[in-house]
Every structure is written in C-alpha cells, then in structure tokens.
Tab-separated table of C-alpha atoms in Angstrom:
chain	number	residue	atom	x	y	z
O	9	MET	CA	-82.685	54.444	-133.676
O	10	ALA	CA	-79.543	52.364	-132.877
O	11	ILE	CA	-76.228	54.091	-132.859
O	12	ALA	CA	-73.233	52.073	-134.069
O	13	ALA	CA	-70.244	52.028	-131.877
O	14	ALA	CA	-67.062	53.531	-133.048
O	15	PRO	CA	-64.196	51.154	-133.774
O	16	ILE	CA	-61.428	50.970	-131.204
O	17	MET	CA	-58.224	52.611	-132.509
O	18	ARG	CA	-55.315	50.185	-132.578
O	19	GLY	CA	-51.677	51.344	-131.605
O	20	LYS	CA	-50.449	53.229	-128.512
O	21	GLY	CA	-52.667	52.961	-125.590
O	22	PHE	CA	-53.632	55.830	-123.301
O	23	LEU	CA	-51.211	54.881	-120.558
O	24	ASP	CA	-48.532	54.815	-122.935
O	25	LEU	CA	-49.370	58.295	-124.168
O	26	ILE	CA	-49.389	59.493	-120.477
O	27	ARG	CA	-46.022	57.880	-119.926
O	28	GLU	CA	-44.590	59.945	-122.869
O	29	THR	CA	-46.304	63.222	-121.985
O	30	VAL	CA	-45.789	63.440	-118.346
O	31	PRO	CA	-41.841	63.644	-118.563
O	32	LEU	CA	-42.176	66.374	-121.047
O	33	GLN	CA	-44.639	68.268	-118.823
O	34	GLU	CA	-42.319	67.914	-115.794
O	35	ARG	CA	-39.282	69.166	-117.842
O	36	ALA	CA	-41.389	72.120	-119.116
O	37	VAL	CA	-42.381	72.852	-115.458
O	38	GLU	CA	-38.781	72.523	-114.340
O	39	LEU	CA	-37.584	74.813	-117.256
O	40	TYR	CA	-40.294	77.382	-116.299
O	41	ARG	CA	-39.087	77.397	-112.680
O	42	ARG	CA	-35.510	77.680	-113.785
O	43	LEU	CA	-36.331	80.650	-116.004
O	44	LEU	CA	-38.234	82.302	-113.044
O	45	ALA	CA	-35.146	81.685	-110.801
O	46	ILE	CA	-32.934	83.322	-113.559
O	47	ASN	CA	-35.263	86.195	-113.688
O	48	GLU	CA	-35.024	86.686	-109.953
O	49	LEU	CA	-31.225	86.322	-110.084
O	50	ALA	CA	-31.193	89.165	-112.665
O	51	ALA	CA	-33.266	91.457	-110.440
O	52	SER	CA	-31.038	90.692	-107.467
O	53	MET	CA	-27.950	91.344	-109.404
O	54	SER	CA	-29.400	94.510	-110.910
O	55	ALA	CA	-30.190	95.772	-107.388
O	56	ALA	CA	-26.764	94.934	-106.089
O	57	GLY	CA	-24.457	97.935	-105.389
O	58	ASP	CA	-21.033	96.319	-105.719
O	59	LEU	CA	-19.212	93.244	-107.067
O	60	ASP	CA	-19.390	91.291	-103.825
O	61	SER	CA	-23.135	91.587	-103.627
O	62	ILE	CA	-23.397	90.357	-107.268
O	63	GLN	CA	-21.018	87.428	-106.577
O	64	ASN	CA	-23.188	86.450	-103.491
O	65	SER	CA	-26.361	86.396	-105.611
O	66	MET	CA	-24.650	84.225	-108.265
O	67	ALA	CA	-23.432	81.835	-105.701
O	68	GLY	CA	-26.857	81.408	-104.078
O	69	TYR	CA	-28.454	80.716	-107.497
O	70	TYR	CA	-25.915	78.044	-108.419
O	71	ARG	CA	-26.088	76.371	-105.037
O	72	ASN	CA	-29.835	75.979	-105.377
O	73	TRP	CA	-30.093	75.095	-109.039
O	74	LEU	CA	-26.717	73.384	-109.988
O	75	PRO	CA	-25.223	72.015	-106.729
O	76	ASP	CA	-23.170	69.359	-108.540
O	77	VAL	CA	-21.198	71.739	-110.592
O	78	SER	CA	-18.306	74.126	-109.700
O	79	VAL	CA	-18.651	77.872	-110.706
O	80	SER	CA	-15.957	80.454	-110.601
O	81	LEU	CA	-15.487	83.997	-111.885
O	82	CYS	CA	-12.118	84.696	-113.420
O	83	ILE	CA	-10.954	88.352	-113.513
O	84	PRO	CA	-8.091	89.574	-115.817
O	85	ALA	CA	-5.024	90.980	-114.029
O	86	GLY	CA	-2.542	92.159	-116.448
O	87	ASP	CA	-1.350	89.313	-118.771
O	88	SER	CA	-2.874	86.692	-116.353
O	89	TYR	CA	-6.227	86.219	-114.645
O	90	ARG	CA	-7.382	85.465	-111.182
O	91	ARG	CA	-9.860	82.661	-110.351
O	92	CYS	CA	-12.385	83.421	-107.567
O	93	ARG	CA	-14.579	80.456	-106.677
O	94	LEU	CA	-18.352	81.172	-106.286
O	95	SER	CA	-19.880	77.655	-105.497
O	96	GLY	CA	-19.657	73.890	-105.998
O	97	PRO	CA	-17.183	71.183	-104.979
O	98	LEU	CA	-13.804	72.380	-103.988
O	99	ASP	CA	-11.858	69.605	-105.718
O	100	LEU	CA	-12.938	70.616	-109.231
O	101	LEU	CA	-11.317	74.165	-108.958
O	102	LYS	CA	-8.080	75.575	-107.929
O	103	GLU	CA	-8.289	79.210	-106.916
O	104	GLY	CA	-5.211	81.370	-107.832
O	105	VAL	CA	-3.626	83.185	-110.672
O	106	TYR	CA	-3.396	81.697	-114.149
O	107	ARG	CA	-2.507	82.648	-117.625
O	108	ASN	CA	-3.230	81.261	-121.264
O	109	GLY	CA	-5.304	78.107	-121.536
O	110	ILE	CA	-8.906	78.116	-122.775
O	111	THR	CA	-10.058	80.488	-120.207
O	112	GLY	CA	-7.358	82.918	-121.064
O	113	ALA	CA	-8.250	82.591	-124.732
O	114	ALA	CA	-11.927	83.257	-123.898
O	115	ILE	CA	-10.873	86.382	-122.085
O	116	ALA	CA	-8.862	87.600	-125.061
O	117	SER	CA	-11.422	86.672	-127.777
O	118	GLY	CA	-14.598	87.416	-125.805
O	119	SER	CA	-16.117	84.250	-127.300
O	120	PRO	CA	-17.975	81.547	-125.355
O	121	VAL	CA	-16.958	77.860	-125.331
O	122	LEU	CA	-18.805	74.632	-124.700
O	123	ILE	CA	-16.750	71.636	-123.818
O	124	PRO	CA	-19.070	68.509	-123.700
O	125	ASP	CA	-16.013	66.233	-122.868
O	126	SER	CA	-13.013	67.873	-121.259
O	127	PRO	CA	-10.606	64.876	-121.180
O	128	ALA	CA	-9.902	65.500	-124.691
O	129	VAL	CA	-8.539	69.038	-123.746
O	130	SER	CA	-5.055	69.379	-122.286
O	131	ASP	CA	-4.592	73.127	-121.724
O	132	ILE	CA	-7.204	73.931	-119.043
O	133	ASP	CA	-5.321	75.825	-116.222
O	134	GLY	CA	-6.266	74.841	-112.749
O	135	TRP	CA	-8.977	72.381	-113.510
O	136	ALA	CA	-7.210	69.063	-112.474
O	137	GLY	CA	-8.845	67.430	-109.629
O	138	ARG	CA	-6.978	66.073	-106.535
O	139	ASP	CA	-6.099	62.836	-108.379
O	140	GLY	CA	-4.926	64.769	-111.485
O	141	SER	CA	-7.992	63.977	-113.611
O	142	LEU	CA	-9.783	66.555	-115.591
O	143	PRO	CA	-13.469	67.320	-115.112
O	144	GLY	CA	-16.045	65.800	-117.456
O	145	SER	CA	-17.500	68.905	-119.181
O	146	ALA	CA	-17.498	72.714	-118.980
O	147	VAL	CA	-19.177	75.981	-120.158
O	148	ILE	CA	-16.829	79.009	-120.449
O	149	LEU	CA	-18.758	82.326	-120.791
O	150	PRO	CA	-17.121	85.767	-121.208
O	151	VAL	CA	-18.646	88.562	-119.056
O	152	SER	CA	-18.409	92.011	-120.454
O	153	ALA	CA	-19.056	95.551	-118.962
O	154	LEU	CA	-18.225	99.164	-119.993
O	155	GLY	CA	-17.679	97.927	-123.565
O	156	ARG	CA	-14.930	95.296	-122.927
O	157	THR	CA	-14.566	91.761	-121.743
O	158	ILE	CA	-13.782	92.044	-117.857
O	159	GLY	CA	-13.860	88.223	-116.927
O	160	VAL	CA	-15.125	84.856	-117.675
O	161	LEU	CA	-17.654	82.726	-115.925
O	162	GLU	CA	-16.379	78.983	-115.584
O	163	ILE	CA	-19.133	76.362	-115.091
O	164	ILE	CA	-17.494	72.963	-114.623
O	165	SER	CA	-18.925	69.402	-113.961
O	166	CYS	CA	-17.271	66.118	-113.180
O	167	ARG	CA	-19.605	64.386	-115.406
O	168	PRO	CA	-19.292	64.229	-119.274
O	169	GLY	CA	-22.306	65.470	-121.086
O	170	ARG	CA	-23.512	67.432	-118.185
O	171	PHE	CA	-24.095	70.593	-120.355
O	172	ASP	CA	-26.474	69.999	-123.403
O	173	GLU	CA	-27.272	72.769	-125.786
O	174	LEU	CA	-30.354	73.852	-123.620
O	175	GLU	CA	-28.259	74.035	-120.437
O	176	TYR	CA	-25.605	76.016	-122.492
O	177	HIS	CA	-28.325	78.726	-123.463
O	178	LEU	CA	-29.471	78.925	-119.955
O	179	GLU	CA	-25.969	79.637	-118.615
O	180	PHE	CA	-25.483	82.037	-121.509
O	181	LEU	CA	-28.556	83.940	-120.393
O	182	VAL	CA	-27.218	84.074	-116.785
O	183	ALA	CA	-23.864	85.456	-118.124
O	184	ALA	CA	-25.869	88.133	-120.217
O	185	HIS	CA	-27.546	89.281	-116.973
O	186	LEU	CA	-24.310	89.150	-115.197
O	187	SER	CA	-22.613	91.353	-117.773
O	188	SER	CA	-25.606	93.838	-117.660
O	189	SER	CA	-25.482	93.971	-113.767
O	190	LEU	CA	-21.783	94.488	-113.700
O	191	ASP	CA	-21.905	97.100	-116.379
O	192	ASN	CA	-24.312	99.069	-114.236
O	193	ALA	CA	-22.474	98.498	-110.894
O	194	LEU	CA	-19.101	99.384	-112.507
O	195	THR	CA	-20.821	102.456	-114.141
O	196	ARG	CA	-22.116	103.484	-110.711
O	197	GLN	CA	-18.820	102.778	-109.124
O	198	GLU	CA	-17.043	104.931	-111.723
O	199	LEU	CA	-19.604	107.653	-111.370
O	200	ALA	CA	-19.244	107.551	-107.610
O	201	THR	CA	-15.425	107.812	-108.016
O	202	ALA	CA	-15.692	110.606	-110.394
O	203	ASN	CA	-18.088	112.406	-108.134
O	204	ALA	CA	-15.738	111.840	-105.289
O	205	ARG	CA	-12.865	113.305	-107.396
O	206	LEU	CA	-15.044	116.217	-108.417
O	207	ARG	CA	-15.889	116.879	-104.818
O	208	ASP	CA	-12.193	116.776	-103.857
O	209	HIS	CA	-11.275	119.050	-106.698
O	210	ASP	CA	-14.036	121.250	-105.702
O	211	LEU	CA	-12.955	121.435	-102.256
O	212	ARG	CA	-9.369	121.939	-103.351
O	213	PHE	CA	-10.520	124.801	-105.680
O	214	ARG	CA	-12.512	126.433	-102.837
O	215	GLN	CA	-9.586	126.294	-100.573
O	216	LEU	CA	-7.236	127.735	-103.206
O	217	ASP	CA	-9.870	130.451	-103.928
O	218	GLN	CA	-9.809	131.183	-100.192
O	219	GLN	CA	-6.053	131.325	-100.126
O	220	LEU	CA	-6.010	133.519	-103.203
O	221	GLU	CA	-8.715	135.737	-101.510
O	222	GLN	CA	-6.612	135.923	-98.470
O	223	LEU	CA	-3.354	136.602	-100.349
O	224	ALA	CA	-5.240	139.404	-102.342
O	225	HIS	CA	-6.350	141.050	-98.931
O	226	THR	CA	-3.178	140.286	-96.869
O	227	ASP	CA	0.025	142.003	-96.409
O	228	ASP	CA	2.829	139.453	-97.033
O	229	LEU	CA	5.286	140.841	-94.649
O	230	THR	CA	3.117	141.550	-91.366
O	231	GLY	CA	0.209	139.167	-91.966
O	232	LEU	CA	-2.261	142.117	-91.503
O	233	PHE	CA	-4.856	143.144	-93.902
O	234	ASN	CA	-3.619	145.405	-96.757
O	235	LYS	CA	-4.831	148.807	-98.060
O	236	ARG	CA	-7.334	147.267	-100.460
O	237	ARG	CA	-9.013	145.247	-97.821
O	238	LEU	CA	-8.955	148.180	-95.389
O	239	LEU	CA	-10.948	150.448	-97.883
O	240	GLU	CA	-13.527	147.562	-98.390
O	241	GLN	CA	-13.969	147.153	-94.606
O	242	LEU	CA	-14.099	150.887	-94.151
O	243	ASP	CA	-16.911	151.213	-96.589
O	244	ALA	CA	-18.813	148.346	-94.818
O	245	GLU	CA	-18.375	150.132	-91.468
O	246	ILE	CA	-19.677	153.310	-92.849
O	247	ALA	CA	-22.747	151.766	-94.232
O	248	ARG	CA	-23.459	150.063	-90.890
O	249	ALA	CA	-22.861	153.250	-89.026
O	250	ARG	CA	-25.385	155.156	-91.447
O	251	ARG	CA	-27.913	152.367	-91.098
O	252	TYR	CA	-27.846	152.083	-87.322
O	253	GLY	CA	-26.769	155.674	-86.391
O	254	GLU	CA	-23.508	154.261	-84.796
O	255	ILE	CA	-20.158	155.924	-84.201
O	256	MET	CA	-16.815	154.715	-85.283
O	257	SER	CA	-13.062	155.919	-85.265
O	258	CYS	CA	-10.144	155.519	-87.488
O	259	LEU	CA	-6.405	155.517	-86.273
O	260	MET	CA	-3.502	156.148	-88.654
O	261	LEU	CA	-0.257	155.057	-87.069
O	262	ASP	CA	3.430	155.713	-88.312
O	263	ILE	CA	6.581	154.537	-86.815
O	264	ASP	CA	8.765	157.432	-86.084
O	265	ASP	CA	12.074	157.788	-87.758
O	266	PHE	CA	11.738	154.369	-89.277
O	267	LYS	CA	14.087	155.210	-92.262
O	268	LEU	CA	16.908	155.345	-89.672
O	269	VAL	CA	16.314	151.746	-88.781
O	270	ASN	CA	16.728	150.656	-92.514
O	271	ASP	CA	19.788	152.992	-92.868
O	272	SER	CA	21.436	152.007	-89.759
O	273	TYR	CA	20.654	148.271	-89.403
O	274	GLY	CA	19.538	147.228	-93.004
O	275	HIS	CA	16.252	146.273	-94.497
O	276	GLN	CA	16.160	142.858	-92.958
O	277	ALA	CA	16.137	144.430	-89.560
O	278	GLY	CA	13.436	146.876	-90.776
O	279	ASP	CA	11.253	143.948	-92.018
O	280	ASP	CA	11.684	142.210	-88.616
O	281	VAL	CA	10.494	145.380	-86.880
O	282	LEU	CA	7.535	145.679	-89.244
O	283	ARG	CA	6.584	141.973	-88.578
O	284	GLU	CA	6.743	142.666	-84.849
O	285	VAL	CA	4.609	145.859	-85.210
O	286	GLY	CA	1.927	143.826	-86.695
O	287	ARG	CA	1.962	141.236	-83.909
O	288	LEU	CA	1.970	143.951	-81.279
O	289	LEU	CA	-1.028	145.727	-82.933
O	290	ARG	CA	-3.063	142.548	-83.014
O	291	ARG	CA	-2.345	141.883	-79.351
O	292	SER	CA	-3.028	145.552	-78.108
O	293	LEU	CA	-6.348	146.076	-79.844
O	294	ARG	CA	-9.834	144.460	-79.432
O	295	VAL	CA	-10.834	141.458	-81.480
O	296	THR	CA	-13.621	143.490	-83.105
O	297	ASP	CA	-11.061	146.180	-84.269
O	298	PHE	CA	-9.739	145.956	-87.680
O	299	VAL	CA	-5.942	146.450	-88.321
O	300	ALA	CA	-4.264	146.812	-91.732
O	301	ARG	CA	-0.953	147.953	-93.125
O	302	TYR	CA	-1.661	151.000	-95.127
O	303	GLY	CA	1.771	151.019	-96.679
O	304	GLY	CA	5.439	151.411	-95.786
O	305	GLU	CA	5.591	152.076	-92.052
O	306	GLU	CA	2.058	153.259	-91.848
O	307	PHE	CA	-0.779	151.172	-90.227
O	308	THR	CA	-4.488	151.807	-89.986
O	309	ALA	CA	-6.938	150.630	-87.347
O	310	LEU	CA	-10.740	150.814	-87.504
O	311	LEU	CA	-12.578	150.964	-84.124
O	312	PRO	CA	-16.214	150.236	-84.545
O	313	ARG	CA	-18.617	151.802	-82.070
O	314	THR	CA	-15.965	153.757	-80.564
O	315	ASP	CA	-16.296	157.599	-80.111
O	316	GLY	CA	-13.419	160.121	-79.954
O	317	SER	CA	-12.798	159.540	-76.138
O	318	GLY	CA	-12.577	155.770	-76.621
O	319	ALA	CA	-10.385	156.130	-79.576
O	320	TYR	CA	-8.083	158.454	-77.825
O	321	ARG	CA	-7.624	156.052	-74.875
O	322	ALA	CA	-6.836	153.299	-77.376
O	323	ALA	CA	-4.344	155.446	-79.235
O	324	GLU	CA	-2.649	156.529	-75.963
O	325	HIS	CA	-2.508	152.821	-74.848
O	326	LEU	CA	-0.820	151.945	-78.085
O	327	ARG	CA	1.655	154.800	-78.018
O	328	ALA	CA	2.767	153.791	-74.386
O	329	ARG	CA	3.025	150.141	-75.297
O	330	PHE	CA	5.026	150.731	-78.302
O	331	LYS	CA	7.414	153.133	-76.412
O	332	GLU	CA	8.061	150.483	-73.804
O	333	HIS	CA	8.355	147.449	-76.147
O	334	PRO	CA	11.711	146.179	-77.093
O	335	PHE	CA	12.190	145.286	-80.721
O	336	VAL	CA	14.738	142.547	-81.217
O	337	ILE	CA	16.875	142.660	-84.332
O	338	PRO	CA	20.023	140.574	-85.034
O	339	SER	CA	22.381	143.316	-83.599
O	340	GLY	CA	20.388	143.868	-80.439
O	341	GLU	CA	17.216	145.695	-79.304
O	342	LEU	CA	15.511	148.923	-80.419
O	343	HIS	CA	13.017	151.194	-78.572
O	344	LEU	CA	10.667	152.963	-81.160
O	345	THR	CA	7.895	155.410	-80.841
O	346	ILE	CA	4.843	155.838	-82.966
O	347	SER	CA	2.611	158.859	-83.955
O	348	ILE	CA	-1.120	158.417	-84.116
O	349	GLY	CA	-3.796	160.515	-85.921
O	350	ILE	CA	-7.494	160.103	-85.103
O	351	ALA	CA	-10.628	160.684	-87.186
O	352	SER	CA	-13.706	159.989	-85.113
O	353	CYS	CA	-17.153	160.317	-86.925
O	354	THR	CA	-20.782	160.492	-85.844
O	355	LYS	CA	-22.317	161.534	-89.182
O	356	PHE	CA	-21.635	159.972	-92.575
O	357	ASP	CA	-23.910	161.686	-95.021
O	358	HIS	CA	-21.071	163.439	-96.717
O	359	LEU	CA	-18.016	161.335	-95.858
O	360	ASP	CA	-16.628	158.211	-97.725
O	361	SER	CA	-13.733	155.936	-96.996
O	362	HIS	CA	-11.031	158.085	-98.723
O	363	GLN	CA	-12.345	161.218	-96.887
O	364	ILE	CA	-12.028	159.490	-93.480
O	365	ILE	CA	-8.627	158.167	-94.272
O	366	LEU	CA	-7.543	161.686	-95.400
O	367	GLN	CA	-8.871	163.067	-92.085
O	368	ALA	CA	-6.914	160.575	-90.030
O	369	ASP	CA	-3.859	161.031	-92.190
O	370	ASN	CA	-4.090	164.838	-91.645
O	371	ALA	CA	-4.218	164.257	-87.988
O	372	LEU	CA	-1.118	161.978	-88.215
O	373	TYR	CA	0.621	164.687	-90.194
O	374	ARG	CA	-0.094	167.196	-87.352
O	375	ALA	CA	1.200	164.660	-84.762
O	376	LYS	CA	4.533	164.392	-86.752
O	377	ARG	CA	4.778	168.124	-87.004
O	378	SER	CA	4.221	168.447	-83.157
O	379	GLY	CA	7.238	166.553	-82.296
O	380	ARG	CA	6.319	162.840	-82.890
O	381	ASP	CA	5.545	160.143	-80.243
O	382	ARG	CA	1.932	161.732	-79.678
O	383	VAL	CA	-1.702	161.422	-80.452
O	384	CYS	CA	-3.460	164.190	-82.359
O	385	PHE	CA	-6.968	164.824	-83.751
O	386	CYS	CA	-7.575	166.455	-87.112
O	387	ASP	CA	-8.924	169.707	-85.430
O	388	GLU	CA	-5.713	171.679	-84.336
O	389	ALA	CA	-7.486	173.932	-81.835
O	390	GLU	CA	-9.098	170.952	-79.942
O	391	ALA	CA	-5.892	169.002	-80.152
O	392	GLY	CA	-4.065	171.977	-78.592
O	393	SER	CA	-6.435	172.115	-75.646
O	394	GLY	CA	-6.215	168.405	-74.982
O	395	THR	CA	-9.866	167.756	-75.580
O	396	VAL	CA	-11.451	165.182	-77.771
O	397	ASN	CA	-13.138	166.298	-80.865
O	398	ILE	CA	-15.932	164.433	-82.711
O	399	LEU	CA	-15.374	165.597	-86.277
O	400	SER	CA	-18.301	167.271	-87.998
O	401	THR	CA	-19.286	166.039	-91.498
O	402	VAL	CA	-19.863	169.566	-92.590
C-alpha cells in the first residue's frame, strides 16, 4: 500500500526558526546565570558581619556583571549625604558630600527612580563627567534597614537606554538583598553595642557593689574594718576553729587617756591620732590577723591559730611599739600608751562572737583598772601571777 507524502509547509524555514530561537535561549541562559550570581551575592552579604564586607561583596558582583557602569552607595549625613564609590569608571562619579538633587529626593522619599536618558535631567549632584557632560542613564534605588531609609544605591551608565525594565528589576532585587543584609548587620552591630554597654554597666555595677560592700564594712576614719565586719569575721573564725579543732585569740585595745587628746588639742588632732593608730596596727600585726575599729578609741584584733602565749607576745609587742611611736599632730608630737585585754580560746562549744568579745573587753577593763599601759587576761589570778591563761568554755 503506497503512503502519500505530506505537503511541504510554506513560510519560515527551519534555519529561520533557529536564528530566532537561539538568541532567546542565550538570553534565558544569561538571565539564569545572572540570577544565580545575585543569589550568591545575597548569601555573601548575609554572611558578612559589617558594612565594609557587604560593600566588598557588592563591588565584586558589579565588577563581574556590569563592568561598564559606575556604582556608588550614598549614606545620609544630617541634611546631606556622602557618596562612596563601589565600582566602575572613575569619570562617571564624584565622591564627596552632596545634598538635594534626585539622590537626595530618593533618600527623603524612599522611592526608586529609573532614568533612561539623564541628559534631560539637570539636578543630579556630582554626576557630571570630566568634560561636564551628564551620563546616559541611571537607576537610583533606596536601601532600607531598621525600618528606615539609610541610603541609596546609584547605578549609572554613560550610554542612554542602558537600563531597560528587566535590568531595573534585577537591580531592584539586588537592592532588596542589600537592605536585608544591612538590616541584619546593623541589628547585630546594635546588639553587640548594646551588649557591650550592658557588660560595661554590669562591670560598673559590680564595682559599685564592691565599693558599697567595702564602705559598709570599713571604718571611714581609719580604713580598718568596722564592728559589723568584725563580728562576721569572728563568727567565721569560730566556725573554722570548731571544725578543725584550732585555737584563736582576740585582743581588745584602748588608747589610754584619749579624751585628753581631744580636750587639749581638738578633735582634728584626735582624728589624726586614730588614723595613725590604724596604720600602726596594720604594720605591727601579721597579714593573716584581722584588725577592726570597735568604736571610739577601741580596736580589736583577731589572731587565728594563736594560743595564749602567742597572743601575749603579740600584745606586748603592740604595747611597746605604741609607747615608743611619736604621733604627729599640728602642734607637735604625742606619745601615747595603750591597754590590751586578751581572750584566748581552745573550745567553742558554748562560746559565740559576743561572748568572746565580752571576755576580751573584761580583760581590757582589768588592764585599765590596773593602771593602764599593760596587757591583761580575763582571769585575774592568772594575770596577777604573770602566766598565760587559756580560757575555759565552761
């Protein structure tokens, strides 16, 4: 059976169809590659941690894909803006500070502008070439971050009609990614700045807290610890002594006839003497000893791991040193004596800080009654015999 041949279609030939189709395919491939490049640019800008890195990514993109155009980023500065060049021919852009013009209006309004033929425009700041001529076309795209317009992306060509509607939308897409990246970068920057401020405030608050703590536990006049801090430390020493079966001693010191200093030379001289007493106590005792101003002209020293004999030697050393030390006041020098009472303990089952202080204070009272300028223990019989007594807790 014979098969009839189909008639040949008249009109465009196959080669004609290829000639029409291939340019479309090439443009589609080029558009696809361009979109991939924009996607890579978006990823690069999103990963950037600062404005400089974002600008470097932008400059690299435009050098590769639009080498014939000039690109700049304009950043508002008060009532003007500063143009920062990213890429492209130098003679199309003039870096510097400008105000008003189309770019200034775009910053103010936040609206994009497509200029297919710029010679018809006369108010474009800094766009004139070296010969005074204006570029051929431009796209001006606002860049927003943190809910406001923070700049404008200027894309300028010397050729009129360089930017068609497709190119405009591609650049608009780039500007949108730039806005998103800047928003993230500036948000991270603001968060980092806020965190730094918080750390500074936290450090300052901790320093103030330490200062307040120190002020709460320090005697203003002598710089020694105060009575409140003394009782806290004594409780801690008692707890440690109980746990490890250690010994400790407590000294109560009083400046003999100190009232005469105030009455004869004035309270300023008395304060000078008390300050010097504080310095002398710190220099005369061990680093591990704890010294406090108990009140008035009375001072207290806690001697950890020190028995009665050791406490007696320390107290006698203090008494002798005070007796020899010249206290300088505005009218001359004074020589003073001190009386010291000792409470030395080996058992703490029935003693607390107030009871130990009371025992040391009773010993100090005995030293005062015995004629001052001496060291006494709480036990009168032992004190009279000159031996050292380890006070019982019973």
